[in-house]
Amino acid sequence: MWLWRSTVQSPKGVIVLVHGAGEYHGRYEKTNQLLNEHGYHIIMGDLPGQGTTAGPRGHIDSFSQYVREVTSWMREAFQFDLPVILMGHSMGGLAAQETLHSLPDHLQPEVMLLSSPCFGLATSQPRWRRTLAGMLSRTAPKTMFPNGLEPGSGTRDETMRQRDEADDLLVKKVSARWYTELLKAMKRAHETAPALPDVPVYVTQGGDDRIVDKQEVRRWFDALRVSEKAYKEWPDAYHEVLNEPERRQVADHLIGFLDVQLQLRRR
């Protein structure tokens, strides 16, 4: 687990940031810098099977492993005497909202922020592949497959693309069990959306996302019954909206929602 401290005189809160599939904390330097500049500390770790963690890379036995890990980060964030915010990108957004459902009252965040959350995949696998993955998940769960992501499909930022090509910590293969657990988690997200705890929710979404299905993101968002929610789509942005050329606009809009919600909740 890592901590990025804001250097402002009076920090506004602590953001627990959950990364997406295949990546790890090191890809979030620019994002963390932007959020630090706005007055927020960042707590972040690597999810099981990714980045610097031990165990089989690209594999989990159950999606609940992610939930337990994020919950431990939330506990750490509450050690600060500051508002705590839960934020997730892509599959990390999926994990964040599932974690929110299970958090006890004393670990509930003030706000949840989601960046291109994975509530559906842009490219669906053929039925025979899904069937094969299901069989292997039961009989040989650690069987590995390429993750199917095209190089450069996440961002238009050339610096990030070149960085990813040289990064050995990125996970580019996933197990059959990981895949079936992802599918189950996406299904649960839609089924449980109306019952999400009443925490303000902000979703920022790439309009030209080639990784997650933005229509499924919108479907999840529309099903929410929380008191405060906002959805912002950036027309030209790829999946990683906070790594895109317009990242500062994206961050400013997100922080604008967050700042207002924290002010309202202090009244």
C-alpha positions as semicolon CSV with decimal commas, in nm:
position;residue;x (nm);y (nm);z (nm)
1;M;0,000;0,000;0,000
2;W;0,125;0,348;-0,089
3;L;0,037;0,700;0,023
4;W;0,066;1,015;-0,189
5;R;0,033;1,319;0,037
6;S;-0,107;1,648;-0,079
7;T;0,120;1,938;0,010
8;V;-0,161;2,193;0,052
9;Q;-0,188;2,351;0,396
10;S;-0,533;2,207;0,473
11;P;-0,599;1,876;0,291
12;K;-0,965;1,817;0,206
13;G;-0,978;1,439;0,225
14;V;-0,828;1,099;0,152
15;I;-0,907;0,919;-0,174
16;V;-0,878;0,541;-0,180
17;L;-0,802;0,473;-0,546
18;V;-0,859;0,128;-0,700
19;H;-0,677;0,055;-1,026
20;G;-0,811;-0,140;-1,323
21;A;-0,742;-0,485;-1,464
22;G;-0,384;-0,566;-1,557
23;E;-0,236;-0,248;-1,413
24;Y;-0,100;-0,130;-1,079
25;H;-0,028;0,176;-0,867
26;G;0,269;0,292;-1,078
27;R;0,049;0,387;-1,373
28;Y;-0,130;0,649;-1,165
29;E;0,148;0,901;-1,113
30;K;-0,019;1,171;-1,326
31;T;-0,362;1,108;-1,178
32;N;-0,232;1,114;-0,822
33;Q;-0,043;1,436;-0,890
34;L;-0,361;1,602;-1,019
35;L;-0,562;1,489;-0,718
36;N;-0,284;1,596;-0,479
37;E;-0,284;1,941;-0,637
38;H;-0,655;1,968;-0,557
39;G;-0,589;1,896;-0,189
40;Y;-0,647;1,522;-0,156
41;H;-0,419;1,252;-0,018
42;I;-0,421;0,925;-0,214
43;I;-0,407;0,575;-0,071
44;M;-0,351;0,301;-0,324
45;G;-0,232;-0,057;-0,339
46;D;-0,206;-0,332;-0,599
47;L;-0,496;-0,573;-0,630
48;P;-0,429;-0,948;-0,583
49;G;-0,251;-1,104;-0,879
50;Q;-0,142;-0,769;-1,022
51;G;0,153;-0,533;-1,003
52;T;0,388;-0,605;-0,716
53;T;0,166;-0,855;-0,531
54;A;0,255;-1,218;-0,464
55;G;0,059;-1,511;-0,604
56;P;-0,033;-1,613;-0,959
57;R;-0,037;-1,312;-1,190
58;G;-0,368;-1,247;-1,362
59;H;-0,554;-1,494;-1,140
60;I;-0,802;-1,479;-0,853
61;D;-1,007;-1,756;-0,696
62;S;-1,293;-1,518;-0,623
63;F;-1,384;-1,153;-0,686
64;S;-1,425;-1,128;-0,310
65;Q;-1,043;-1,115;-0,288
66;Y;-1,059;-0,769;-0,445
67;V;-1,332;-0,661;-0,205
68;R;-1,129;-0,770;0,099
69;E;-0,823;-0,585;-0,028
70;V;-1,010;-0,260;-0,097
71;T;-1,175;-0,285;0,245
72;S;-0,831;-0,300;0,406
73;W;-0,732;0,018;0,221
74;M;-1,049;0,188;0,345
75;R;-0,957;0,099;0,703
76;E;-0,618;0,259;0,650
77;A;-0,775;0,576;0,507
78;F;-0,993;0,621;0,815
79;Q;-0,679;0,658;1,027
80;F;-0,668;1,018;0,899
81;D;-0,904;1,269;1,055
82;L;-1,036;1,362;0,710
83;P;-1,329;1,270;0,483
84;V;-1,270;0,944;0,296
85;I;-1,359;0,903;-0,071
86;L;-1,372;0,573;-0,262
87;M;-1,261;0,592;-0,626
88;G;-1,217;0,321;-0,888
89;H;-1,117;0,300;-1,252
90;S;-1,250;0,035;-1,493
91;M;-1,246;-0,302;-1,316
92;G;-1,141;-0,106;-1,008
93;G;-1,471;0,079;-1,036
94;L;-1,651;-0,255;-1,045
95;A;-1,459;-0,362;-0,734
96;A;-1,524;-0,027;-0,563
97;Q;-1,901;-0,044;-0,597
98;E;-1,910;-0,408;-0,484
99;T;-1,700;-0,312;-0,183
100;L;-1,939;-0,028;-0,103
101;H;-2,226;-0,277;-0,074
102;S;-2,040;-0,471;0,195
103;L;-1,874;-0,194;0,400
104;P;-1,988;-0,149;0,761
105;D;-2,130;0,190;0,852
106;H;-1,807;0,313;1,012
107;L;-1,615;0,254;0,685
108;Q;-1,868;0,409;0,447
109;P;-1,709;0,678;0,225
110;E;-1,843;1,031;0,189
111;V;-1,849;1,002;-0,193
112;M;-1,779;0,739;-0,459
113;L;-1,605;0,840;-0,783
114;L;-1,593;0,604;-1,082
115;S;-1,383;0,639;-1,397
116;S;-1,506;0,438;-1,700
117;P;-1,627;0,161;-1,466
118;C;-1,642;-0,192;-1,604
119;F;-2,012;-0,277;-1,602
120;G;-1,995;-0,435;-1,948
121;L;-1,729;-0,509;-2,208
122;A;-1,711;-0,323;-2,539
123;T;-1,621;-0,644;-2,723
124;S;-1,819;-0,954;-2,632
125;Q;-1,651;-1,293;-2,662
126;P;-1,818;-1,560;-2,879
127;R;-2,047;-1,800;-2,694
128;W;-1,809;-2,093;-2,746
129;R;-1,526;-1,903;-2,578
130;R;-1,743;-1,810;-2,282
131;T;-1,854;-2,172;-2,253
132;L;-1,494;-2,293;-2,269
133;A;-1,387;-2,039;-2,007
134;G;-1,668;-2,156;-1,781
135;M;-1,561;-2,519;-1,812
136;L;-1,196;-2,437;-1,749
137;S;-1,287;-2,213;-1,454
138;R;-1,426;-2,522;-1,282
139;T;-1,172;-2,783;-1,395
140;A;-0,848;-2,589;-1,460
141;P;-0,907;-2,239;-1,317
142;K;-0,550;-2,115;-1,365
143;T;-0,549;-2,175;-1,742
144;M;-0,425;-1,846;-1,891
145;F;-0,547;-1,650;-2,193
146;P;-0,441;-1,317;-2,349
147;N;-0,651;-1,036;-2,202
148;G;-0,769;-0,933;-2,549
149;L;-0,679;-0,565;-2,512
150;E;-0,533;-0,400;-2,819
151;P;-0,215;-0,196;-2,753
152;G;-0,302;0,172;-2,725
153;S;-0,676;0,109;-2,684
154;G;-0,685;0,269;-2,339
155;T;-0,552;0,617;-2,411
156;R;-0,456;0,856;-2,691
157;D;-0,160;0,977;-2,484
158;E;0,155;0,865;-2,665
159;T;0,373;0,890;-2,355
160;M;0,149;0,645;-2,169
161;R;0,142;0,412;-2,469
162;Q;0,521;0,400;-2,486
163;R;0,544;0,352;-2,110
164;D;0,307;0,055;-2,123
165;E;0,508;-0,115;-2,398
166;A;0,814;-0,121;-2,171
167;D;0,635;-0,204;-1,844
168;D;0,690;-0,563;-1,732
169;L;0,458;-0,524;-1,433
170;L;0,149;-0,498;-1,653
171;V;-0,051;-0,822;-1,659
172;K;-0,137;-0,918;-2,016
173;K;-0,281;-1,265;-1,953
174;V;-0,572;-1,362;-1,729
175;S;-0,698;-1,693;-1,599
176;A;-1,023;-1,867;-1,685
177;R;-1,141;-1,817;-1,326
178;W;-1,055;-1,446;-1,336
179;Y;-1,267;-1,406;-1,649
180;T;-1,572;-1,587;-1,512
181;E;-1,545;-1,396;-1,185
182;L;-1,542;-1,071;-1,382
183;L;-1,858;-1,171;-1,571
184;K;-2,035;-1,264;-1,248
185;A;-1,932;-0,937;-1,083
186;M;-2,065;-0,730;-1,374
187;K;-2,397;-0,916;-1,356
188;R;-2,418;-0,857;-0,980
189;A;-2,346;-0,487;-1,027
190;H;-2,656;-0,440;-1,243
191;E;-2,873;-0,656;-1,019
192;T;-2,775;-0,467;-0,704
193;A;-2,750;-0,110;-0,841
194;P;-3,088;0,001;-0,698
195;A;-2,973;-0,112;-0,352
196;L;-2,641;0,076;-0,352
197;P;-2,588;0,258;-0,020
198;D;-2,699;0,621;-0,037
199;V;-2,361;0,778;-0,105
200;P;-2,312;1,050;-0,370
201;V;-2,187;0,890;-0,693
202;Y;-1,995;1,054;-0,976
203;V;-1,916;0,874;-1,303
204;T;-1,671;1,010;-1,560
205;Q;-1,678;0,817;-1,887
206;G;-1,484;0,816;-2,212
207;G;-1,712;0,875;-2,510
208;D;-1,483;0,678;-2,742
209;D;-1,417;0,395;-2,495
210;R;-1,296;0,079;-2,674
211;I;-1,270;-0,134;-2,356
212;V;-1,592;-0,099;-2,156
213;D;-1,943;-0,064;-2,298
214;K;-2,050;0,289;-2,211
215;Q;-2,416;0,197;-2,264
216;E;-2,385;-0,057;-1,983
217;V;-2,222;0,209;-1,766
218;R;-2,517;0,438;-1,829
219;R;-2,765;0,155;-1,760
220;W;-2,604;0,094;-1,421
221;F;-2,599;0,467;-1,344
222;D;-2,966;0,514;-1,438
223;A;-3,066;0,229;-1,204
224;L;-2,911;0,399;-0,899
225;R;-3,151;0,534;-0,638
226;V;-2,899;0,742;-0,446
227;S;-2,989;1,099;-0,350
228;E;-2,700;1,260;-0,542
229;K;-2,542;1,137;-0,863
230;A;-2,378;1,285;-1,173
231;Y;-2,262;1,140;-1,504
232;K;-2,013;1,317;-1,731
233;E;-1,908;1,182;-2,071
234;W;-1,606;1,317;-2,258
235;P;-1,686;1,275;-2,630
236;D;-1,336;1,217;-2,772
237;A;-1,179;1,044;-2,473
238;Y;-1,071;0,681;-2,472
239;H;-1,111;0,453;-2,172
240;E;-0,851;0,613;-1,942
241;V;-1,009;0,956;-1,915
242;L;-0,755;1,072;-1,654
243;N;-0,467;0,981;-1,885
244;E;-0,613;1,160;-2,186
245;P;-0,496;1,495;-2,330
246;E;-0,795;1,660;-2,159
247;R;-0,706;1,506;-1,820
248;R;-0,698;1,842;-1,639
249;Q;-1,051;1,925;-1,751
250;V;-1,162;1,577;-1,646
251;A;-1,000;1,616;-1,303
252;D;-1,140;1,967;-1,253
253;H;-1,495;1,849;-1,329
254;L;-1,462;1,547;-1,100
255;I;-1,314;1,752;-0,816
256;G;-1,586;2,014;-0,862
257;F;-1,850;1,752;-0,784
258;L;-1,647;1,613;-0,496
259;D;-1,579;1,951;-0,334
260;V;-1,947;2,049;-0,347
261;Q;-2,060;1,718;-0,197
262;L;-1,814;1,743;0,090
263;Q;-1,925;2,100;0,162
264;L;-2,291;1,994;0,164
265;R;-2,225;1,701;0,396
266;R;-2,048;1,929;0,646
267;R;-2,357;2,147;0,691
